Structure formats: C-alpha cells, structure tokens
Tab-separated table of C-alpha atoms in Angstrom:
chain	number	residue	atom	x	y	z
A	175	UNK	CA	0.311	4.838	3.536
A	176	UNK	CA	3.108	4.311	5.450
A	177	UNK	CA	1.284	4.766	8.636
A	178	UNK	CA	-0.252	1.236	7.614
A	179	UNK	CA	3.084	-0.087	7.837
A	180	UNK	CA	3.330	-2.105	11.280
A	181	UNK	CA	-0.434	-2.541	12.628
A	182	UNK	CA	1.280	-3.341	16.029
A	183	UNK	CA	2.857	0.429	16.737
A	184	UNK	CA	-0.846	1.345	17.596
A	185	UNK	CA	-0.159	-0.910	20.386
A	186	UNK	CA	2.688	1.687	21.178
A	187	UNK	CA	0.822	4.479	21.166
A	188	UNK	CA	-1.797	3.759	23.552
A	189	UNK	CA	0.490	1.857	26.000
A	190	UNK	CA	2.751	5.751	26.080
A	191	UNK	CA	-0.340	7.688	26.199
A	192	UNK	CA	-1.493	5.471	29.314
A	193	UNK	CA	1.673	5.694	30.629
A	194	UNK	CA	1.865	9.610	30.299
A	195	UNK	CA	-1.729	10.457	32.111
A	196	UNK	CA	-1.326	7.792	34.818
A	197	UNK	CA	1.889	9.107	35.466
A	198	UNK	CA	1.378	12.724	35.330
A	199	UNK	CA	-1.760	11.999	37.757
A	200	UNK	CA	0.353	9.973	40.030
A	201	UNK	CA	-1.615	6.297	39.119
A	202	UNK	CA	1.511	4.667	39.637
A	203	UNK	CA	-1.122	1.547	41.046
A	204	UNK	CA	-2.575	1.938	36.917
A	205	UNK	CA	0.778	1.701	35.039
A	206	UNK	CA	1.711	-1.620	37.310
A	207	UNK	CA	-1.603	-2.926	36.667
A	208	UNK	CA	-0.432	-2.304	32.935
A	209	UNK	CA	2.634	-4.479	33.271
A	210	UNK	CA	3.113	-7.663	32.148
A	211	UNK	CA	3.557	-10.946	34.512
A	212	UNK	CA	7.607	-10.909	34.193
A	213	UNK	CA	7.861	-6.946	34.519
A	214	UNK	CA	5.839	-7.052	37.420
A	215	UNK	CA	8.454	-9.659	38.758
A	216	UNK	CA	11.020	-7.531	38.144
A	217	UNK	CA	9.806	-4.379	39.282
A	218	UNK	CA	6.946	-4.870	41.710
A	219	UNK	CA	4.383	-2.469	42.921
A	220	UNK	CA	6.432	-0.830	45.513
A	221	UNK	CA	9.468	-0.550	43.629
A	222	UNK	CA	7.588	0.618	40.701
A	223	UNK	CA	5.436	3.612	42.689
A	224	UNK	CA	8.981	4.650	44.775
A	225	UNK	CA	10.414	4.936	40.924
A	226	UNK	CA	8.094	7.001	39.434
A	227	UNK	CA	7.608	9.239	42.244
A	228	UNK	CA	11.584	9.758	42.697
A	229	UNK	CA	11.197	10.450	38.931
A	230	UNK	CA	8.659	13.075	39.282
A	231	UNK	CA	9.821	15.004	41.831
A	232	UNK	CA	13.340	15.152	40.290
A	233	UNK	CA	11.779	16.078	36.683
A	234	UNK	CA	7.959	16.856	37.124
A	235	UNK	CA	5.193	16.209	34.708
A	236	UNK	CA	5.323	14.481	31.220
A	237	UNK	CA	4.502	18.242	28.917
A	238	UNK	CA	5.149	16.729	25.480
A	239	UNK	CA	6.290	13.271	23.752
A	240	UNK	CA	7.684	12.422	20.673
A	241	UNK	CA	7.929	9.478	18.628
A	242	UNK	CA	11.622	8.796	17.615
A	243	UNK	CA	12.414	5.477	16.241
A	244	UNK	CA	11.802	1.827	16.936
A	245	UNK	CA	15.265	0.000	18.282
A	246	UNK	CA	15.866	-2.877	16.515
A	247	UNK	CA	11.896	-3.524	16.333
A	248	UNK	CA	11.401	-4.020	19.654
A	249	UNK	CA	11.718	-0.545	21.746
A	250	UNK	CA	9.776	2.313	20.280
A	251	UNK	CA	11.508	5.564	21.699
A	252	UNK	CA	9.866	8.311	22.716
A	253	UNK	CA	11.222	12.063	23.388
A	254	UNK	CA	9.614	13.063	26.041
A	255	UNK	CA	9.955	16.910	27.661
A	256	UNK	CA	9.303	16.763	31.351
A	257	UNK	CA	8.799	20.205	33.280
A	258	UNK	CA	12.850	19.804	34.422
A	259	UNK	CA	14.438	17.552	31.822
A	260	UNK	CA	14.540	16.037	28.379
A	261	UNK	CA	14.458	12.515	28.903
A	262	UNK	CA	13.520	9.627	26.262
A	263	UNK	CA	11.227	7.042	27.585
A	264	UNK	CA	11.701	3.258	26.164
A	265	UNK	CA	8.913	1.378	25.889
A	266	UNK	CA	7.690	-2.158	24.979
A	267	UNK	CA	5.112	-3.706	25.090
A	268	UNK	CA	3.959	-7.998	24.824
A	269	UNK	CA	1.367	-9.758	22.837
A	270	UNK	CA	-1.272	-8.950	25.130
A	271	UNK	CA	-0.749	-4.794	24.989
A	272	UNK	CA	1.455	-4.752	28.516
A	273	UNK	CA	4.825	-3.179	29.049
A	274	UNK	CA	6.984	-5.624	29.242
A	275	UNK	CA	9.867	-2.993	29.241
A	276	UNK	CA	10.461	0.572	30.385
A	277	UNK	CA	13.805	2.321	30.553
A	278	UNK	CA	13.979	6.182	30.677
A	279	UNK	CA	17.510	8.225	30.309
A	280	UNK	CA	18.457	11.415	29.528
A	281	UNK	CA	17.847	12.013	25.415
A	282	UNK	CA	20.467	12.602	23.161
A	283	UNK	CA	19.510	14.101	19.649
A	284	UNK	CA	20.765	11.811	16.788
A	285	UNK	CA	24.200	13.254	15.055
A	286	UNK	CA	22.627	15.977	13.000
A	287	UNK	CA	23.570	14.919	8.992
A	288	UNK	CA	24.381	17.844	7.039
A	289	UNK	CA	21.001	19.109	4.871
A	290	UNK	CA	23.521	20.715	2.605
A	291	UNK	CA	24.093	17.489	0.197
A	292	UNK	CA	24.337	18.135	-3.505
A	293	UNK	CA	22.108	16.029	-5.613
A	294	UNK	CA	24.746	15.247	-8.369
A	295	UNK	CA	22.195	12.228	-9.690
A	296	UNK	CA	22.316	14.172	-13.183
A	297	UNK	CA	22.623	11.194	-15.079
A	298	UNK	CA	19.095	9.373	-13.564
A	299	UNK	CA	15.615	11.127	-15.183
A	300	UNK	CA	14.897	14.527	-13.498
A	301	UNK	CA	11.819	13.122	-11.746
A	302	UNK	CA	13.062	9.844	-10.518
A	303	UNK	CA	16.837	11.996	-9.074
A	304	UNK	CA	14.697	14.182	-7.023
A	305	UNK	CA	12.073	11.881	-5.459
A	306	UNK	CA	15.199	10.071	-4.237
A	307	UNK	CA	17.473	12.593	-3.508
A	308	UNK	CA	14.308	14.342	-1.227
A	309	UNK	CA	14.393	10.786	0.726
A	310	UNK	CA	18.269	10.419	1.353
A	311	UNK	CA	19.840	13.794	1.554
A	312	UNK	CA	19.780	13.560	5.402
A	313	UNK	CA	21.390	9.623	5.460
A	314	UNK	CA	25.062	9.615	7.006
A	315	UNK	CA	28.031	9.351	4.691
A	316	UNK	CA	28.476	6.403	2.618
A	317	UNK	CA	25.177	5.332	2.725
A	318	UNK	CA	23.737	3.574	-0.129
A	319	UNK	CA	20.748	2.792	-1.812
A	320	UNK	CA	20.118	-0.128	-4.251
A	321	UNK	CA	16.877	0.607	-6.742
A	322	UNK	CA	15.321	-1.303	-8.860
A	323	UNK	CA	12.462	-0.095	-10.543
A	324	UNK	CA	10.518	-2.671	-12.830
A	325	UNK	CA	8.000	-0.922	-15.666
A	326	UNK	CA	6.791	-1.920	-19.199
A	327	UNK	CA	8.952	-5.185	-19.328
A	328	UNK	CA	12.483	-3.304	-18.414
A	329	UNK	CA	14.240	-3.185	-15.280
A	330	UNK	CA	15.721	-0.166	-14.516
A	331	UNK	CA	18.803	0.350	-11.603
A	332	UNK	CA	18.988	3.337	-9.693
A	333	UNK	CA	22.278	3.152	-7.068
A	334	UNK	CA	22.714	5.735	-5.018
A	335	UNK	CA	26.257	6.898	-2.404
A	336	UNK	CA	26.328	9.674	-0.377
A	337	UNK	CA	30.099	10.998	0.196
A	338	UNK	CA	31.078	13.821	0.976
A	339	UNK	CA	27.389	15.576	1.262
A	340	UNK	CA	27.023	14.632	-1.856
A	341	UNK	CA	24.480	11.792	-3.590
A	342	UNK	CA	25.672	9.914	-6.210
A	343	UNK	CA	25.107	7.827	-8.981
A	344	UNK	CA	26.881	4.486	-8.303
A	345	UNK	CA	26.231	0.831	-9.990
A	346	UNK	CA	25.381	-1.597	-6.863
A	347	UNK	CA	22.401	-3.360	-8.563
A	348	UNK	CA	24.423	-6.756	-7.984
A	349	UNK	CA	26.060	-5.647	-4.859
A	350	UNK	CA	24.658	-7.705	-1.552
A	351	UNK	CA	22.263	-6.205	1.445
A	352	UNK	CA	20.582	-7.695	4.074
A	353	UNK	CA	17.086	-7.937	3.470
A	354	UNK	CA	15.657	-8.810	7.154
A	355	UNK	CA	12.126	-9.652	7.174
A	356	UNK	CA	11.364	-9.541	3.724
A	357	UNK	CA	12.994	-12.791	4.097
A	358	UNK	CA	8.926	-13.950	5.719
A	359	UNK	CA	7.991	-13.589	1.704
A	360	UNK	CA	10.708	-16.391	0.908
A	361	UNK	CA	9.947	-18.154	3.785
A	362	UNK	CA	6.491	-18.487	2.816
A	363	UNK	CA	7.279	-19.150	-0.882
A	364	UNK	CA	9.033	-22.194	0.477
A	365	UNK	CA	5.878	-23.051	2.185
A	366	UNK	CA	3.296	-22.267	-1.160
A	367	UNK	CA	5.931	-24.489	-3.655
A	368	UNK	CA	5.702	-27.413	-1.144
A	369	UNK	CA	2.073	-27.057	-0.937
A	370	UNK	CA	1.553	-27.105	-4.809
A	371	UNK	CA	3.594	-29.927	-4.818
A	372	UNK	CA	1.205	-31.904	-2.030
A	373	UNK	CA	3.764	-32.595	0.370
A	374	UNK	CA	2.255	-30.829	3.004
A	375	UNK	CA	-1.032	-28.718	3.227
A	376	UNK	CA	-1.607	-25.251	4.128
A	377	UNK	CA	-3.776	-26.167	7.638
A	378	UNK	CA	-1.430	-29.005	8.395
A	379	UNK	CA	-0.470	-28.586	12.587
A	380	UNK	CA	3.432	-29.046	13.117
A	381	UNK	CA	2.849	-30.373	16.291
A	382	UNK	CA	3.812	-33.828	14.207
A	383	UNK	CA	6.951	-32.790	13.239
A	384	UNK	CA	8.421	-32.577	16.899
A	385	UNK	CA	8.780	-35.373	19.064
A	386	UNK	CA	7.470	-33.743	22.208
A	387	UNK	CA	4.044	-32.511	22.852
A	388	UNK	CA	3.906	-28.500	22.814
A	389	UNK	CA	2.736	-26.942	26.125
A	390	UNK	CA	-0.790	-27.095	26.993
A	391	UNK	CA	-1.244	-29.060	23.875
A	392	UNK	CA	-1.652	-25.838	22.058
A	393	UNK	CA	-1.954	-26.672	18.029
A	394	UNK	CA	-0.588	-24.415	15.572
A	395	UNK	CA	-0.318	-24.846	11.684
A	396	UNK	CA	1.531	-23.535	8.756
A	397	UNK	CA	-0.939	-20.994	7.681
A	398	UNK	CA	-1.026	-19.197	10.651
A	399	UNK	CA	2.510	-18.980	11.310
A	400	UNK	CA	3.060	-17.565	7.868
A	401	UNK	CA	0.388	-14.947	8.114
A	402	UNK	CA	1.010	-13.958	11.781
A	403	UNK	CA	-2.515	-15.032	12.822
A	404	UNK	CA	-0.790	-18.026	15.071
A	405	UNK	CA	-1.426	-16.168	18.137
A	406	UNK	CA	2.020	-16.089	19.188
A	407	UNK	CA	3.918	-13.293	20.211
A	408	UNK	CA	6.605	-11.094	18.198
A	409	UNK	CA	9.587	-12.526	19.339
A	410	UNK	CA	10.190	-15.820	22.075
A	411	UNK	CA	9.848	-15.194	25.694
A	412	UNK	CA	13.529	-17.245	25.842
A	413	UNK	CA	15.160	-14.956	23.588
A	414	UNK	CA	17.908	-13.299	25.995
A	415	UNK	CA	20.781	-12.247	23.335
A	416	UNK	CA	24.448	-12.559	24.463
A	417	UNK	CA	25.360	-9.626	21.802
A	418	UNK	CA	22.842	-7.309	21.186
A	419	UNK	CA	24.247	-6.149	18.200
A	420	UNK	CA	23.601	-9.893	16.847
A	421	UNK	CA	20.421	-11.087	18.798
A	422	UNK	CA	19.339	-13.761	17.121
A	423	UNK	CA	22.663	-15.508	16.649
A	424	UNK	CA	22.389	-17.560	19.885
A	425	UNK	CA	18.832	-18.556	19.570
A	426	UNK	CA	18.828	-22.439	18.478
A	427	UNK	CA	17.117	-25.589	18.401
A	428	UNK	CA	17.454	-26.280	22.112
A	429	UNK	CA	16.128	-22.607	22.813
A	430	UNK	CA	13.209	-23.428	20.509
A	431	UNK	CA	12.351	-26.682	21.961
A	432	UNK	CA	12.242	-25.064	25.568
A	433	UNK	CA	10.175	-22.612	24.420
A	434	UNK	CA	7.621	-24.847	22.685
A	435	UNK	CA	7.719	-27.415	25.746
A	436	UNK	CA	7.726	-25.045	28.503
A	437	UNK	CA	6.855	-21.279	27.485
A	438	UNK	CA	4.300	-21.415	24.968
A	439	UNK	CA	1.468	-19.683	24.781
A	440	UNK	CA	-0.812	-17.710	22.301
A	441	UNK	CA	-2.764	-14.301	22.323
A	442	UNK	CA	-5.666	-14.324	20.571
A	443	UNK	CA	-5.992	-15.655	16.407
A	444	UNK	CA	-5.300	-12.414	15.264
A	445	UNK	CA	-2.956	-10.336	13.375
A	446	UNK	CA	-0.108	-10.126	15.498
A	447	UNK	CA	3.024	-9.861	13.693
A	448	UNK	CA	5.689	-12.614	14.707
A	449	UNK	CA	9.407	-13.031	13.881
A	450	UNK	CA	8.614	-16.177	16.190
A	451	UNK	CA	6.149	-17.455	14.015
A	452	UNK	CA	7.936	-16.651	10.797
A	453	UNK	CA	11.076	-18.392	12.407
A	454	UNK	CA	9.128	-21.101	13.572
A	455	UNK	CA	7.441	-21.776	9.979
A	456	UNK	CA	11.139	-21.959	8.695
A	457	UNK	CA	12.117	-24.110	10.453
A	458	UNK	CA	9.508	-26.483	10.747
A	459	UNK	CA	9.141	-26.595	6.717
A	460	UNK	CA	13.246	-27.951	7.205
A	461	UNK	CA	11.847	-30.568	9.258
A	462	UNK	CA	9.187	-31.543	7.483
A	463	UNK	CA	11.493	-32.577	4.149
A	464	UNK	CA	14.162	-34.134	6.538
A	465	UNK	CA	16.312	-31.240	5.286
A	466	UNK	CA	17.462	-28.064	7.005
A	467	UNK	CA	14.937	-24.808	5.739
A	468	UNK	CA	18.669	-23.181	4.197
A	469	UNK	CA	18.485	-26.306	1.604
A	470	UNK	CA	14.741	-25.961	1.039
A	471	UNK	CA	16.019	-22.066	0.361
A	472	UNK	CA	18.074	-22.262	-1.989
A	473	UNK	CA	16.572	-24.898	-4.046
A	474	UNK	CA	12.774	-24.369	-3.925
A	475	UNK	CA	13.857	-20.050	-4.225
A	476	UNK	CA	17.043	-19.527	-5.321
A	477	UNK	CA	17.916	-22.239	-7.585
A	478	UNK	CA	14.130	-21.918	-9.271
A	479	UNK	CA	14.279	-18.339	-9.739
A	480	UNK	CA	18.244	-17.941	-10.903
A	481	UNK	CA	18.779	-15.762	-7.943
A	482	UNK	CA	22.785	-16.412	-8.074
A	483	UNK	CA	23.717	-13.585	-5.867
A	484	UNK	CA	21.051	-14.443	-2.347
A	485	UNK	CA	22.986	-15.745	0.665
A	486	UNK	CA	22.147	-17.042	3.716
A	487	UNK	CA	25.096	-15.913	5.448
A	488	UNK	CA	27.447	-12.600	5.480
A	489	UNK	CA	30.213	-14.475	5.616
A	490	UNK	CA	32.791	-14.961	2.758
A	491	UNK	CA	30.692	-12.377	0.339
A	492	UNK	CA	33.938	-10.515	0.430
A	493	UNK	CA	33.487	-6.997	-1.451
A	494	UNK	CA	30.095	-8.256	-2.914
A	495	UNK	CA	28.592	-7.402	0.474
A	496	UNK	CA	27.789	-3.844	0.996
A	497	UNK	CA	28.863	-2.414	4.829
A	498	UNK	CA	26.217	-1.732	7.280
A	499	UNK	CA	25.616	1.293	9.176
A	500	UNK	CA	23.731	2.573	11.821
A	501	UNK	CA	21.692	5.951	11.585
A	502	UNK	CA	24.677	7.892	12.695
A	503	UNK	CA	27.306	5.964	10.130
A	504	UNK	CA	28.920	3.943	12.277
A	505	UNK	CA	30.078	0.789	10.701
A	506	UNK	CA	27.588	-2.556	12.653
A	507	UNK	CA	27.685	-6.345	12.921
A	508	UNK	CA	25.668	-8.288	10.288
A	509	UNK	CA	23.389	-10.402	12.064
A	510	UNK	CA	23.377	-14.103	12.261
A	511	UNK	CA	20.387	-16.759	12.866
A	512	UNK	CA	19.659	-20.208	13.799
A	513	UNK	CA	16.213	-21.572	13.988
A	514	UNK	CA	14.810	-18.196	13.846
A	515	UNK	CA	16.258	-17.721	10.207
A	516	UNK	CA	13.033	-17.590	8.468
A	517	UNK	CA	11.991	-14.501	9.960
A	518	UNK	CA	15.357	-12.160	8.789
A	519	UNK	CA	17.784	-14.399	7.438
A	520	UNK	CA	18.386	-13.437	3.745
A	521	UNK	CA	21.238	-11.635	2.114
A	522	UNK	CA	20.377	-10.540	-1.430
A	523	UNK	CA	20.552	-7.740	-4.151
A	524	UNK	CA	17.628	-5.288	-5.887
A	525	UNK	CA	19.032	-7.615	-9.014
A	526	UNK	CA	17.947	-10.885	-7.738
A	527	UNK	CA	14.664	-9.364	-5.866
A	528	UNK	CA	13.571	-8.261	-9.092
A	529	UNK	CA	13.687	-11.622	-10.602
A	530	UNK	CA	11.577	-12.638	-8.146
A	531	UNK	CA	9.471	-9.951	-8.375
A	532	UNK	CA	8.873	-10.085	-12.281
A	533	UNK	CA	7.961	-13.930	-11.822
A	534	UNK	CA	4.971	-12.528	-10.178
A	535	UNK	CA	3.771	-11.739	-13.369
A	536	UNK	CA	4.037	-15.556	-14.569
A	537	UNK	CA	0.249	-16.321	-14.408
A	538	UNK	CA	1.262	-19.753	-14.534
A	539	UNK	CA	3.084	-19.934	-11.670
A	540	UNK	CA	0.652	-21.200	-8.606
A	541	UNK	CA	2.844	-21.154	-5.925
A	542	UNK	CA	3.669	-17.656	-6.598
A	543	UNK	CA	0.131	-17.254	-6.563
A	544	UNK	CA	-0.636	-18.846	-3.946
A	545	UNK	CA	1.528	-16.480	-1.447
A	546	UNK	CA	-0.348	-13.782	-2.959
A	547	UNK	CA	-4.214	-14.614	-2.147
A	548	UNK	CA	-5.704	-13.160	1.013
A	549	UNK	CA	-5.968	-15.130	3.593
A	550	UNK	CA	-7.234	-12.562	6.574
A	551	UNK	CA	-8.148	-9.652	6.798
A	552	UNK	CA	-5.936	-6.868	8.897
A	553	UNK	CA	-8.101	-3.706	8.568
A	554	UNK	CA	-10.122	-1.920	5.945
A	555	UNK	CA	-6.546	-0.884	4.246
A	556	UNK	CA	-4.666	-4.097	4.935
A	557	UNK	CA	-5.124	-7.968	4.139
A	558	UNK	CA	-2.515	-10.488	4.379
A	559	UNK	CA	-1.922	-13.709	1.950
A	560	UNK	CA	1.164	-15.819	3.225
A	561	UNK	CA	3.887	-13.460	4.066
A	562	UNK	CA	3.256	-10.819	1.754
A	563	UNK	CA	0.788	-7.654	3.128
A	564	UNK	CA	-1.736	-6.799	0.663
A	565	UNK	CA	-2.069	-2.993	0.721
A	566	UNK	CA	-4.180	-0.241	-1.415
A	567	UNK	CA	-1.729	2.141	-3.700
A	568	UNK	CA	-2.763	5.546	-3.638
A	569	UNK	CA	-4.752	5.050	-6.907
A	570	UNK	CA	-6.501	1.908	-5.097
A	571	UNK	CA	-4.584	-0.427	-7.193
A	572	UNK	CA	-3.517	-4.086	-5.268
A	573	UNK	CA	-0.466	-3.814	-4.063
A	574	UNK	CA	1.869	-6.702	-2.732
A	575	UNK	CA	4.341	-5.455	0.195
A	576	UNK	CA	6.517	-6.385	2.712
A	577	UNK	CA	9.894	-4.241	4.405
A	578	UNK	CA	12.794	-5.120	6.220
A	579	UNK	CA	15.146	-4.077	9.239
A	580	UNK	CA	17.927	-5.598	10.987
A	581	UNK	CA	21.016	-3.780	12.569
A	582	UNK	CA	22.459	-2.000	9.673
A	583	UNK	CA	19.753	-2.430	7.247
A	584	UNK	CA	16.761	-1.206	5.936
A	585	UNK	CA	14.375	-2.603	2.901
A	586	UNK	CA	11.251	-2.706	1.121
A	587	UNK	CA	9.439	-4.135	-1.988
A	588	UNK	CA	6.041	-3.547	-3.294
A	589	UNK	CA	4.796	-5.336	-6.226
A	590	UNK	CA	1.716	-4.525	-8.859
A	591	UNK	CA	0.954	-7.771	-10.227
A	592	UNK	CA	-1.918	-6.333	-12.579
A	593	UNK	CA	0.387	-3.570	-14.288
A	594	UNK	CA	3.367	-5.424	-13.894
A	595	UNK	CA	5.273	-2.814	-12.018
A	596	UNK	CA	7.461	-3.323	-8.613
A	597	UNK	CA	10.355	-1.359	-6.816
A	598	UNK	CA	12.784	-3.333	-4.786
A	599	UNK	CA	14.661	-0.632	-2.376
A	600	UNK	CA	17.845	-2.018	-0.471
A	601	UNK	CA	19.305	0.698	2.267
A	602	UNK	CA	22.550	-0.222	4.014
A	603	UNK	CA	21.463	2.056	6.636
A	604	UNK	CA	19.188	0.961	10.052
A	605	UNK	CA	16.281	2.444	11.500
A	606	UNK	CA	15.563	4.557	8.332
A	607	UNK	CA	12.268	2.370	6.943
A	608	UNK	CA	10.144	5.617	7.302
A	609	UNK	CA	12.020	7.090	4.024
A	610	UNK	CA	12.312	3.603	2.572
A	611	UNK	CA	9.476	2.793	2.743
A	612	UNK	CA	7.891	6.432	1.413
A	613	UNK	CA	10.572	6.511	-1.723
A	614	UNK	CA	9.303	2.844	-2.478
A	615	UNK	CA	5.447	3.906	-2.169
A	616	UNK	CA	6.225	6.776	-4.125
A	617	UNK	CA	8.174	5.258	-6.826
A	618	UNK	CA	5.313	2.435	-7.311
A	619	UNK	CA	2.900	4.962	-7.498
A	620	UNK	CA	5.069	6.767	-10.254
A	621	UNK	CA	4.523	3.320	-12.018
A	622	UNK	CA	0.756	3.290	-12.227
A	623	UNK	CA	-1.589	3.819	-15.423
C-alpha cells in the first residue's frame, strides 16, 4: 500500500529511466528537450551535451540505479553504479514531468545503524512490540516514536526510544512533534467548519480576496486548492530558501503576491499534489475572516476539539517538544512558515491527534464529514475528499490517510471511520516515512474485524 503513497514519485521514475537510456545512448539533444524552461536557462544545450559527455567518458554507462530517499520532498535520490564510479544522481522534476533539477556527486552510503538493537518493549503486547520493533530497530539513537492506537472505544499509547541499541518503552503520548503535512487535514478542516457555517462555499474563487488580479486572470477556488486538483505546482516557482535547513521560513506575503501577480500558472486540473496550494488555501481562509489562518487554527481546530497541546510554532515548547533528527541522528532545525503555513505548519502530539481522530466517529459532526467525502478521483486505489486521501486497507475497508515530513520529522495517521479504529504515528526522525508509514498500515490493519 505504501507504494500508493505519493502518486507524483511515478513522475520520478520515468523522468530517471529517460534520463538513464538517453544518456547511456548519448541523446544528450533528448534529456535537454526534457528540461524545463528555467533549467534550460541555466544549463543550455551546449553546456548540457559538453556535461554529460565529460561525465561519460570519465565514468561510462549508467549499469544500475537505485532509489534512495526523497530530500526534503523535493529531490528523489538515486544510487546509480556507472561502469567507473558510484555516483548518486539528484533529480527533480516540475508540474509538467520536466527536470527542473539535476545534480550528480559521488554517493556516500547513509551511517550504517547497528541491526543489533534489543527489543526490550516487554511491557507492550507481544504482537504489537514486534511489529514495531521490526520497523525501528535500524533508526539512529534517540529516536522516538509516539503511538497511538485507537480500538473498541480505548486509546492505547505505545512510546518508543532507542538508546543505546536498544528500543524502549517510554511515555511521550503528550510530548510535541512536528506533524508537517498532515497539517493539509487541519487546514482543510478549517475550510469544511467555515463552509458548514455558510461563510464561504466550497467552489468560491479567492481571486476576491486579493486586491490585484492574478496573472492571466487564472481563477482558482477553495476546493481545488484543498484537494490538489488546482493545477498548480508542488511548491512556488519564487521559493529560493535563505537556509535550507528552514525553507519555508522566508517565504511571505510579498513572495506570495509576486507569485500570484507575476508567476502563476497551472498544469492541468488534476491530481497534482501542492504544498503551494495547501499554503495558499491557508492563507486565503485567514483572509477571508479578516483574521490571520493561525487564529482560524486554533479556534475553529484546537479550541473545538480540546487539543491543548498543538502549536503553531517550536518556539517556547521548552522540554514538551521532542528533538529532531536527521536519518543519521544528528540533531536539525525545526522549521518555520509564513504564508505557506497551511501546508506543514503544525506542532502536535499522538494525544491530541487522537482526539481528533475519535471525533471522526461523531456522526453528527458535518464538517468532519465533510473533509471526508470524495471529491476526485486519483486512481483505482486512491480518491481524495478535502485534504485527507481516501485509500483501500488491505481488507478493502475505507480508509482515511494522510503523512507528514519536514526536516527532522516524520508522521502518519490513518483513520477507519466505520470500525472506529485509527493509529496516529509521530517519528522525530526525517526521511523515514517508508517505515512510518508501513508500521501505521500495519497497525490499522491489526485493528480490523
């Protein structure tokens, strides 16, 4: 299932695959034509074909690739064995399927974690301490993992610490993680409550909320934004990060406004999956209540669902706020937002996620409702409602779903509305949604009648 995860890494996979039979049969003309508009500016043809042919006579032909990681969402990494050399080959690609970024250097194995942890989770049931101690013996020292596993009208905490090779039980269900883009679900509960409250409708444009007409006089509204079908592409074209180890930080209203003046412009209506638009949505609904989208936060989410413990900043939290790390266990920034907060913003614990979650099961709630109804269709395995992905469990039950990433964090939360079952999984460890995301799929599936 977890293949079903990001729709857009098939995008990633035929862009490398391109890449590695044009190159190996020197169609160095193909991969420019395969460029986008500002990548061709800043590597045109020539430079481009005296590149790649420097490149292969000084390492040969592309023999085998391998799929590494993604790099902060927006690089997927490849290890790639040429005839001479090891190399790993960054890639990225736009909206529209072209690289819009290629950087290759020599490839350097991740620090190898010991596989020699002890599992000394004696005190969790048998079943539950070894699906998660299969998922995080390999994570770096002090890693942790906050669980919350919600079955048969109880909610049961699983924290987990690895120190010293060795997993352990620890009590963090109140302790605070950044949740990254499962912040899009709040975002677009925000959205649903102000819609069941008929202050704005779901295929209202936001074009009236600015004060300057959007380039090209493109439209968009609030459903598209909130279920990524807006056309617009994953992250602004303006976005050019001071600190990469805080990218969004910089990005403000003035950015924003350039880029819907100047920059704009869409792909086709489809499922395209946008921290832009999810950004964009946030901070639009702020306008719309002549409020910023932080108060609409914490009183249309936080306040309403007694989530004491969900932040929209890192700082002052003190020792409530759990450490990040990256993959390796070195200690990272938290990241910071402006406009873009909507699409990563949230700080929060697997105590106050499961609050949320259980209010799911409130059939008289309509706004939670409301997020929850399909409103396109992704593939045969995927539909999305507003914010949430609609998935298949392995049993073919509905399942509600959305994960997380930023720089030191990893997340994900499925929810079973019919058999009121959901696992909130908080990782203060990057990069790592592959296991995340498998324990939580596993766990739910644990769950099911």
């Amino acid at each position: 299932m977890t293949n079903l995860l990001f729709a857009q890494t098939e995008n990633y996979k035929i862009a490398i695959e391109n890449f590695h039979l044009n190159y190996n049969d020197e169609k160095f003309d193909a991969i420019f034509n395969n460029f986008s508009p500002e990548m061709k500016q800043a590597l045109p043809l020539e430079q481009t074909k005296e590149f790649l042919a420097g490149l292969k006579n000084q390492v040969g032909k592309i023999e085998t690739k391998e799929f590494v990681s993604f790099t902060q969402g927006t690089y997927a990494v490849y290890k790639t064995k040429f005839e001479e050399m090891l190399l790993a080959v960054n890639i990225s690609v736009d909206d529209q399927n072209l690289i819009n970024g290629l950087y290759i250097k020599p490839y350097e194995e991740p620090k190898k974690q010991t596989t020699n942890a002890v599992n000394a989770l004696t005190n969790y049931p048998k079943e539950i301490s070894e699906i998660i101690f299969s998922k995080t013996k390999d994570l770096p020292n002090q890693a942790q993992l906050s669980i919350a596993v919600v079955q048969n009208g109880k909610t049961n905490y699983y924290g987990i610490i690895k120190q010293n090779d060795t997993i352990k039980p620890i009590e963090n269900q109140s302790k605070v993680f950044e949740i990254g883009s499962i912040t899009k679900v709040f975002t677009s509960t925000v959205l649903a409550s102000l819609v069941e409250k008929g202050q704005i409708k779901l295929t209202d444009e936001i074009n009236s909320y600015y004060s300057f007409p959007f380039k090209s006089d493109i439209k968009l509204n609030f459903k598209e934004l909130s279920n990524h079908t807006s056309g617009l592409p994953r992250l602004p074209e303006n976005l050019a990060p001071t600190d990469q180890n805080n990218p969004y930080k910089d990005y403000g209203k003035k950015e924003m406004e350039a880029y819907l003046k100047n920059l704009l412009k869409l792909d086709a209506k489809k499922y395209n999956y946008s921290n832009l638009g999810a950004g964009l949505l946030g901070y639009t609904l702020g306008l719309s209540q002549k409020t910023s989208f932080n108060n609409l936060l914490q009183k249309n989410v936080f306040d309403t669902y007694k989530m004491k413990n969900s932040f929209v900043s890192s700082l002052n939290l003190n020792n409530k706020l759990v450490k990040g790390l990256n993959e390796n266990g070195e200690l990272t920034s938290n990241w910071d937002f402006d406009v873009l907060f909507g699409g990563g913003g949230i700080l929060s614990t697997a105590e106050d996620l499961s609050k949320f979650a259980t209010e799911h099961f409130n059939a008289k709630n309509k706004e939670l409702a409301l997020t929850r109804k399909s409103t396109f269709n992704v593939n045969e395995n995927m539909k999305i409602g507003l914010g949430w992905h609609i998935l298949k469990s392995e049993k073919g039950k509905d399942l509600i779903w959305h994960n997380g990433g930023t720089g030191g964090y990893s997340s994900s939360m499925a929810v079973n509305v019919d058999e009121k079952t959901a696992v909130i999984i908080l990782s203060n460890v990057s990069n790592t949604n592959e296991n995340i995301d498998g324990l939580c799929f596993e766990l739910i599936n644990k769950t099911e009648k």
